[in-house]
PDB file of C-alpha atoms in Angstrom:
ATOM      1  CA  UNK A   1      59.344 116.489  53.717  1.00  0.00           C
ATOM      2  CA  UNK A   2      58.345 113.629  51.180  1.00  0.00           C
ATOM      3  CA  UNK A   3      54.828 113.567  49.960  1.00  0.00           C
ATOM      4  CA  UNK A   4      53.038 111.263  47.790  1.00  0.00           C
ATOM      5  CA  UNK A   5      49.911 112.564  45.620  1.00  0.00           C
ATOM      6  CA  UNK A   6      47.277 110.268  44.222  1.00  0.00           C
ATOM      7  CA  UNK A   7      45.114 111.659  42.011  1.00  0.00           C
ATOM      8  CA  UNK A   8      44.165 111.020  38.351  1.00  0.00           C
ATOM      9  CA  UNK A   9      43.969 114.775  37.409  1.00  0.00           C
ATOM     10  CA  UNK A  10      47.272 116.236  35.962  1.00  0.00           C
ATOM     11  CA  UNK A  11      46.241 119.660  36.338  1.00  0.00           C
ATOM     12  CA  UNK A  12      45.476 119.139  39.872  1.00  0.00           C
ATOM     13  CA  UNK A  13      48.423 117.447  40.690  1.00  0.00           C
ATOM     14  CA  UNK A  14      50.513 120.250  38.990  1.00  0.00           C
ATOM     15  CA  UNK A  15      48.630 122.724  41.365  1.00  0.00           C
ATOM     16  CA  UNK A  16      49.483 120.574  44.689  1.00  0.00           C
ATOM     17  CA  UNK A  17      53.030 120.313  43.597  1.00  0.00           C
ATOM     18  CA  UNK A  18      53.578 123.907  43.136  1.00  0.00           C
ATOM     19  CA  UNK A  19      51.968 124.896  46.823  1.00  0.00           C
ATOM     20  CA  UNK A  20      54.109 122.072  48.063  1.00  0.00           C
ATOM     21  CA  UNK A  21      57.231 123.066  46.400  1.00  0.00           C
ATOM     22  CA  UNK A  22      56.770 126.517  47.732  1.00  0.00           C
ATOM     23  CA  UNK A  23      56.963 124.878  51.141  1.00  0.00           C
ATOM     24  CA  UNK A  24      60.126 122.978  50.349  1.00  0.00           C
ATOM     25  CA  UNK A  25      58.454 119.551  50.010  1.00  0.00           C
ATOM     26  CA  UNK A  26      59.075 116.893  47.446  1.00  0.00           C
ATOM     27  CA  UNK A  27      55.930 115.492  45.574  1.00  0.00           C
ATOM     28  CA  UNK A  28      55.889 112.122  44.155  1.00  0.00           C
ATOM     29  CA  UNK A  29      52.582 111.539  41.847  1.00  0.00           C
ATOM     30  CA  UNK A  30      50.433 108.298  41.393  1.00  0.00           C
ATOM     31  CA  UNK A  31      47.349 108.013  39.252  1.00  0.00           C
ATOM     32  CA  UNK A  32      46.427 104.651  40.508  1.00  0.00           C
ATOM     33  CA  UNK A  33      45.462 103.064  43.907  1.00  0.00           C
ATOM     34  CA  UNK A  34      47.514  99.975  43.310  1.00  0.00           C
ATOM     35  CA  UNK A  35      50.638 101.755  42.342  1.00  0.00           C
ATOM     36  CA  UNK A  36      51.055 103.887  45.363  1.00  0.00           C
ATOM     37  CA  UNK A  37      50.197 100.419  47.476  1.00  0.00           C
ATOM     38  CA  UNK A  38      53.105  98.907  45.654  1.00  0.00           C
ATOM     39  CA  UNK A  39      55.475 101.610  46.172  1.00  0.00           C
ATOM     40  CA  UNK A  40      54.611 101.946  49.976  1.00  0.00           C
ATOM     41  CA  UNK A  41      55.829  98.324  50.436  1.00  0.00           C
ATOM     42  CA  UNK A  42      59.306  99.293  49.487  1.00  0.00           C
ATOM     43  CA  UNK A  43      59.283 103.240  50.267  1.00  0.00           C
ATOM     44  CA  UNK A  44      58.264 105.544  52.869  1.00  0.00           C
ATOM     45  CA  UNK A  45      56.551 109.300  52.804  1.00  0.00           C
ATOM     46  CA  UNK A  46      55.769 111.540  55.328  1.00  0.00           C
ATOM     47  CA  UNK A  47      52.472 112.650  54.055  1.00  0.00           C
ATOM     48  CA  UNK A  48      49.801 111.275  51.316  1.00  0.00           C
ATOM     49  CA  UNK A  49      47.488 113.612  49.703  1.00  0.00           C
ATOM     50  CA  UNK A  50      44.643 111.406  47.907  1.00  0.00           C
ATOM     51  CA  UNK A  51      41.915 111.973  45.442  1.00  0.00           C
ATOM     52  CA  UNK A  52      38.530 109.950  45.915  1.00  0.00           C
ATOM     53  CA  UNK A  53      37.955 108.767  42.446  1.00  0.00           C
ATOM     54  CA  UNK A  54      40.642 106.793  40.887  1.00  0.00           C
ATOM     55  CA  UNK A  55      40.803 104.371  37.849  1.00  0.00           C
ATOM     56  CA  UNK A  56      41.270 101.409  40.010  1.00  0.00           C
ATOM     57  CA  UNK A  57      40.120 101.851  43.384  1.00  0.00           C
ATOM     58  CA  UNK A  58      38.098 104.673  45.582  1.00  0.00           C
ATOM     59  CA  UNK A  59      40.077 106.705  47.894  1.00  0.00           C
ATOM     60  CA  UNK A  60      38.714 105.151  51.264  1.00  0.00           C
ATOM     61  CA  UNK A  61      39.553 101.715  50.050  1.00  0.00           C
ATOM     62  CA  UNK A  62      43.367 102.894  49.443  1.00  0.00           C
ATOM     63  CA  UNK A  63      43.254 104.422  52.941  1.00  0.00           C
ATOM     64  CA  UNK A  64      41.903 101.130  54.497  1.00  0.00           C
ATOM     65  CA  UNK A  65      44.342  99.043  52.917  1.00  0.00           C
ATOM     66  CA  UNK A  66      47.296 101.529  54.106  1.00  0.00           C
ATOM     67  CA  UNK A  67      45.809 101.221  57.485  1.00  0.00           C
ATOM     68  CA  UNK A  68      45.029  97.637  57.758  1.00  0.00           C
ATOM     69  CA  UNK A  69      47.303  95.735  55.319  1.00  0.00           C
ATOM     70  CA  UNK A  70      50.564  97.899  55.353  1.00  0.00           C
ATOM     71  CA  UNK A  71      49.815  98.800  59.094  1.00  0.00           C
ATOM     72  CA  UNK A  72      50.985 102.388  58.403  1.00  0.00           C
ATOM     73  CA  UNK A  73      50.310 105.536  60.279  1.00  0.00           C
ATOM     74  CA  UNK A  74      51.735 108.127  57.829  1.00  0.00           C
ATOM     75  CA  UNK A  75      49.398 111.095  57.826  1.00  0.00           C
ATOM     76  CA  UNK A  76      46.915 111.243  55.120  1.00  0.00           C
ATOM     77  CA  UNK A  77      44.773 114.050  53.620  1.00  0.00           C
ATOM     78  CA  UNK A  78      41.820 113.570  51.420  1.00  0.00           C
ATOM     79  CA  UNK A  79      41.330 116.158  48.462  1.00  0.00           C
ATOM     80  CA  UNK A  80      37.929 115.463  47.107  1.00  0.00           C
ATOM     81  CA  UNK A  81      35.467 116.623  44.934  1.00  0.00           C
ATOM     82  CA  UNK A  82      32.762 115.363  46.990  1.00  0.00           C
ATOM     83  CA  UNK A  83      31.590 117.971  49.542  1.00  0.00           C
ATOM     84  CA  UNK A  84      28.802 116.134  51.205  1.00  0.00           C
ATOM     85  CA  UNK A  85      28.994 115.374  54.845  1.00  0.00           C
ATOM     86  CA  UNK A  86      28.492 111.370  54.186  1.00  0.00           C
ATOM     87  CA  UNK A  87      31.678 111.364  52.046  1.00  0.00           C
ATOM     88  CA  UNK A  88      33.773 113.266  54.463  1.00  0.00           C
ATOM     89  CA  UNK A  89      32.728 111.171  57.275  1.00  0.00           C
ATOM     90  CA  UNK A  90      33.525 107.872  55.150  1.00  0.00           C
ATOM     91  CA  UNK A  91      36.917 109.110  54.362  1.00  0.00           C
ATOM     92  CA  UNK A  92      37.683 109.775  58.060  1.00  0.00           C
ATOM     93  CA  UNK A  93      36.319 106.549  59.171  1.00  0.00           C
ATOM     94  CA  UNK A  94      38.368 104.873  56.731  1.00  0.00           C
ATOM     95  CA  UNK A  95      41.547 106.198  58.319  1.00  0.00           C
ATOM     96  CA  UNK A  96      42.305 109.648  56.700  1.00  0.00           C
ATOM     97  CA  UNK A  97      43.369 112.298  59.135  1.00  0.00           C
ATOM     98  CA  UNK A  98      41.815 115.516  57.449  1.00  0.00           C
ATOM     99  CA  UNK A  99      39.530 116.000  54.347  1.00  0.00           C
ATOM    100  CA  UNK A 100      39.212 119.030  51.921  1.00  0.00           C
ATOM    101  CA  UNK A 101      37.158 119.516  48.866  1.00  0.00           C
ATOM    102  CA  UNK A 102      38.229 120.782  45.569  1.00  0.00           C
ATOM    103  CA  UNK A 103      38.945 123.008  43.701  1.00  0.00           C
ATOM    104  CA  UNK A 104      41.833 122.993  46.129  1.00  0.00           C
ATOM    105  CA  UNK A 105      42.731 126.710  47.168  1.00  0.00           C
ATOM    106  CA  UNK A 106      46.500 127.135  47.971  1.00  0.00           C
ATOM    107  CA  UNK A 107      46.258 128.816  51.169  1.00  0.00           C
ATOM    108  CA  UNK A 108      43.863 126.530  52.792  1.00  0.00           C
ATOM    109  CA  UNK A 109      46.137 123.288  51.429  1.00  0.00           C
ATOM    110  CA  UNK A 110      49.183 124.918  52.800  1.00  0.00           C
ATOM    111  CA  UNK A 111      47.446 125.255  56.281  1.00  0.00           C
ATOM    112  CA  UNK A 112      46.131 121.852  56.469  1.00  0.00           C
ATOM    113  CA  UNK A 113      49.331 120.282  55.332  1.00  0.00           C
ATOM    114  CA  UNK A 114      51.126 122.343  57.792  1.00  0.00           C
ATOM    115  CA  UNK A 115      49.062 121.411  60.668  1.00  0.00           C
ATOM    116  CA  UNK A 116      49.173 117.866  59.983  1.00  0.00           C
ATOM    117  CA  UNK A 117      52.861 117.602  59.706  1.00  0.00           C
ATOM    118  CA  UNK A 118      53.183 119.575  62.913  1.00  0.00           C
ATOM    119  CA  UNK A 119      50.688 117.117  64.555  1.00  0.00           C
ATOM    120  CA  UNK A 120      52.308 113.958  63.167  1.00  0.00           C
ATOM    121  CA  UNK A 121      56.066 115.182  63.601  1.00  0.00           C
ATOM    122  CA  UNK A 122      56.163 117.467  66.566  1.00  0.00           C
ATOM    123  CA  UNK A 123      59.861 117.099  67.378  1.00  0.00           C
ATOM    124  CA  UNK A 124      60.896 118.584  63.924  1.00  0.00           C
ATOM    125  CA  UNK A 125      59.463 122.161  65.152  1.00  0.00           C
ATOM    126  CA  UNK A 126      61.591 122.612  68.211  1.00  0.00           C
ATOM    127  CA  UNK A 127      64.767 124.455  69.018  1.00  0.00           C
ATOM    128  CA  UNK A 128      66.336 121.832  71.340  1.00  0.00           C
ATOM    129  CA  UNK A 129      65.576 117.918  71.193  1.00  0.00           C
ATOM    130  CA  UNK A 130      66.571 115.459  73.764  1.00  0.00           C
ATOM    131  CA  UNK A 131      66.762 111.591  73.076  1.00  0.00           C
ATOM    132  CA  UNK A 132      68.188 109.943  76.380  1.00  0.00           C
ATOM    133  CA  UNK A 133      71.952 110.987  76.368  1.00  0.00           C
ATOM    134  CA  UNK A 134      71.556 112.745  72.744  1.00  0.00           C
ATOM    135  CA  UNK A 135      71.123 116.360  72.642  1.00  0.00           C
ATOM    136  CA  UNK A 136      70.424 118.279  69.309  1.00  0.00           C
ATOM    137  CA  UNK A 137      70.281 121.953  68.965  1.00  0.00           C
ATOM    138  CA  UNK A 138      68.905 122.481  65.049  1.00  0.00           C
ATOM    139  CA  UNK A 139      69.369 126.049  65.079  1.00  0.00           C
ATOM    140  CA  UNK A 140      73.440 125.750  65.653  1.00  0.00           C
ATOM    141  CA  UNK A 141      73.601 122.485  64.169  1.00  0.00           C
ATOM    142  CA  UNK A 142      75.344 121.062  67.269  1.00  0.00           C
ATOM    143  CA  UNK A 143      74.946 117.752  68.915  1.00  0.00           C
ATOM    144  CA  UNK A 144      76.229 116.643  72.335  1.00  0.00           C
ATOM    145  CA  UNK A 145      76.151 113.167  73.481  1.00  0.00           C
ATOM    146  CA  UNK A 146      76.341 113.295  77.426  1.00  0.00           C
ATOM    147  CA  UNK A 147      77.424 117.074  77.323  1.00  0.00           C
ATOM    148  CA  UNK A 148      80.221 116.367  74.889  1.00  0.00           C
ATOM    149  CA  UNK A 149      79.684 117.805  71.435  1.00  0.00           C
ATOM    150  CA  UNK A 150      80.348 115.482  68.627  1.00  0.00           C
ATOM    151  CA  UNK A 151      82.138 116.628  65.665  1.00  0.00           C
ATOM    152  CA  UNK A 152      80.000 115.912  62.401  1.00  0.00           C
ATOM    153  CA  UNK A 153      80.032 116.770  58.786  1.00  0.00           C
ATOM    154  CA  UNK A 154      77.109 118.497  57.328  1.00  0.00           C
ATOM    155  CA  UNK A 155      75.437 115.491  55.935  1.00  0.00           C
ATOM    156  CA  UNK A 156      76.276 113.304  59.087  1.00  0.00           C
ATOM    157  CA  UNK A 157      74.493 115.665  61.039  1.00  0.00           C
ATOM    158  CA  UNK A 158      71.642 115.725  58.623  1.00  0.00           C
ATOM    159  CA  UNK A 159      71.171 112.180  58.552  1.00  0.00           C
ATOM    160  CA  UNK A 160      71.611 111.902  62.454  1.00  0.00           C
ATOM    161  CA  UNK A 161      68.795 114.517  63.214  1.00  0.00           C
ATOM    162  CA  UNK A 162      66.644 112.782  60.638  1.00  0.00           C
ATOM    163  CA  UNK A 163      66.803 109.503  62.066  1.00  0.00           C
ATOM    164  CA  UNK A 164      66.216 110.767  65.491  1.00  0.00           C
ATOM    165  CA  UNK A 165      63.283 112.868  64.690  1.00  0.00           C
ATOM    166  CA  UNK A 166      61.997 109.846  62.961  1.00  0.00           C
ATOM    167  CA  UNK A 167      62.751 107.282  65.937  1.00  0.00           C
ATOM    168  CA  UNK A 168      61.057 104.085  65.444  1.00  0.00           C
ATOM    169  CA  UNK A 169      59.824 104.696  61.648  1.00  0.00           C
ATOM    170  CA  UNK A 170      61.459 102.585  58.818  1.00  0.00           C
ATOM    171  CA  UNK A 171      62.925 105.079  56.522  1.00  0.00           C
ATOM    172  CA  UNK A 172      63.589 103.661  52.964  1.00  0.00           C
ATOM    173  CA  UNK A 173      66.552 104.418  51.167  1.00  0.00           C
ATOM    174  CA  UNK A 174      65.048 106.807  48.789  1.00  0.00           C
ATOM    175  CA  UNK A 175      63.320 108.666  51.707  1.00  0.00           C
ATOM    176  CA  UNK A 176      66.966 109.002  53.232  1.00  0.00           C
ATOM    177  CA  UNK A 177      68.569 110.135  50.143  1.00  0.00           C
ATOM    178  CA  UNK A 178      66.092 112.783  49.732  1.00  0.00           C
ATOM    179  CA  UNK A 179      66.144 113.912  52.798  1.00  0.00           C
ATOM    180  CA  UNK A 180      69.938 114.274  53.116  1.00  0.00           C
ATOM    181  CA  UNK A 181      71.137 114.786  49.473  1.00  0.00           C
ATOM    182  CA  UNK A 182      67.971 116.258  48.147  1.00  0.00           C
ATOM    183  CA  UNK A 183      66.003 115.126  45.146  1.00  0.00           C
ATOM    184  CA  UNK A 184      67.591 114.898  41.643  1.00  0.00           C
ATOM    185  CA  UNK A 185      71.295 114.644  43.262  1.00  0.00           C
ATOM    186  CA  UNK A 186      72.622 111.393  42.720  1.00  0.00           C
ATOM    187  CA  UNK A 187      73.934 109.833  45.693  1.00  0.00           C
ATOM    188  CA  UNK A 188      75.576 106.228  45.343  1.00  0.00           C
ATOM    189  CA  UNK A 189      74.034 103.803  47.529  1.00  0.00           C
ATOM    190  CA  UNK A 190      77.485 103.127  49.097  1.00  0.00           C
ATOM    191  CA  UNK A 191      77.503 106.639  50.318  1.00  0.00           C
ATOM    192  CA  UNK A 192      74.463 106.404  52.423  1.00  0.00           C
ATOM    193  CA  UNK A 193      75.712 103.030  54.022  1.00  0.00           C
ATOM    194  CA  UNK A 194      78.995 104.916  54.756  1.00  0.00           C
ATOM    195  CA  UNK A 195      77.313 107.739  56.497  1.00  0.00           C
ATOM    196  CA  UNK A 196      75.129 105.344  58.504  1.00  0.00           C
ATOM    197  CA  UNK A 197      78.325 103.444  59.611  1.00  0.00           C
ATOM    198  CA  UNK A 198      80.108 106.405  60.681  1.00  0.00           C
ATOM    199  CA  UNK A 199      77.026 107.434  62.733  1.00  0.00           C
ATOM    200  CA  UNK A 200      77.103 104.162  64.390  1.00  0.00           C
ATOM    201  CA  UNK A 201      80.466 104.742  65.581  1.00  0.00           C
ATOM    202  CA  UNK A 202      80.556 108.401  66.183  1.00  0.00           C
ATOM    203  CA  UNK A 203      77.439 108.509  68.197  1.00  0.00           C
ATOM    204  CA  UNK A 204      78.219 105.117  69.645  1.00  0.00           C
ATOM    205  CA  UNK A 205      74.711 103.798  68.827  1.00  0.00           C
ATOM    206  CA  UNK A 206      74.556 100.507  70.853  1.00  0.00           C
ATOM    207  CA  UNK A 207      71.881  99.047  73.520  1.00  0.00           C
ATOM    208  CA  UNK A 208      74.077 100.655  76.380  1.00  0.00           C
ATOM    209  CA  UNK A 209      73.409 104.096  75.020  1.00  0.00           C
ATOM    210  CA  UNK A 210      69.560 102.864  74.703  1.00  0.00           C
ATOM    211  CA  UNK A 211      69.471 103.088  70.916  1.00  0.00           C
ATOM    212  CA  UNK A 212      70.229 100.659  68.078  1.00  0.00           C
ATOM    213  CA  UNK A 213      70.442 101.676  64.210  1.00  0.00           C
ATOM    214  CA  UNK A 214      69.127  98.672  62.418  1.00  0.00           C
ATOM    215  CA  UNK A 215      69.334  97.807  58.513  1.00  0.00           C
ATOM    216  CA  UNK A 216      66.226  96.381  57.214  1.00  0.00           C
ATOM    217  CA  UNK A 217      67.190  94.146  54.215  1.00  0.00           C
ATOM    218  CA  UNK A 218      65.920  95.778  50.627  1.00  0.00           C
ATOM    219  CA  UNK A 219      64.103  98.622  52.494  1.00  0.00           C
ATOM    220  CA  UNK A 220      66.434 101.086  54.621  1.00  0.00           C
ATOM    221  CA  UNK A 221      66.920 101.645  58.059  1.00  0.00           C
ATOM    222  CA  UNK A 222      65.216 102.115  61.356  1.00  0.00           C
ATOM    223  CA  UNK A 223      66.689 104.045  64.498  1.00  0.00           C
ATOM    224  CA  UNK A 224      65.162 102.149  67.237  1.00  0.00           C
ATOM    225  CA  UNK A 225      64.786 102.623  71.368  1.00  0.00           C
ATOM    226  CA  UNK A 226      66.335  99.751  73.450  1.00  0.00           C
ATOM    227  CA  UNK A 227      65.143 100.852  77.065  1.00  0.00           C
ATOM    228  CA  UNK A 228      61.958 101.995  77.805  1.00  0.00           C
ATOM    229  CA  UNK A 229      63.209 105.275  79.824  1.00  0.00           C
ATOM    230  CA  UNK A 230      65.364 106.083  76.720  1.00  0.00           C
ATOM    231  CA  UNK A 231      62.238 107.383  74.764  1.00  0.00           C
ATOM    232  CA  UNK A 232      62.570 110.941  73.357  1.00  0.00           C
ATOM    233  CA  UNK A 233      61.551 114.079  75.195  1.00  0.00           C
ATOM    234  CA  UNK A 234      61.301 117.509  73.673  1.00  0.00           C
ATOM    235  CA  UNK A 235      62.635 120.770  75.285  1.00  0.00           C
ATOM    236  CA  UNK A 236      61.321 123.695  74.582  1.00  0.00           C
ATOM    237  CA  UNK A 237      62.792 126.844  72.691  1.00  0.00           C
ATOM    238  CA  UNK A 238      65.542 128.641  74.897  1.00  0.00           C
TER     239      UNK A 238
END
């Protein structure tokens, strides 16, 4: 998962990063609220971990701006040195999803992050995913369309699964690169576009099948449902 951490303390970010790295998440540090808000206009994240006292803004103000101006429902965890109930209420009322106090304890942070991600992205924790005619079987890395298995290369499968798991979300190019190629691996822009083009053809992503893969100029891609009855359903483990 791609996580943005907004906090002015370098040592605190290092502790959070170590905990998230153990869970195989990628952290992106920000020390000012305005810098994060600017980044979120061209990038996407799976989770935000925010501090309270920042050099330029207060944490609740950042959250309110994300919810109101950016219209983003990305899950948000406050990590604050303010233990009072009033501050917790203010943070949650601003739009945050959870609240914990410093000093952070690795076990608690891990548990809260895992709980937020399970609630926000339930499809990513199932063994079989059904989206209209598209059936994914993550344990065996198999995709079937109307009962017929589609032959996909590893990264094509990973990209397809990631898009369907994030159905309706705008995903920035950076987000897709990290999810499929990994952080620190140089993936040429054309490589992503080529994989997207292949998926459109191999999966026959068109309105007749209930889905459309859109390119959002200057930002990234979004997979959308076209028919109301094509919304995803999840089938439990078998």
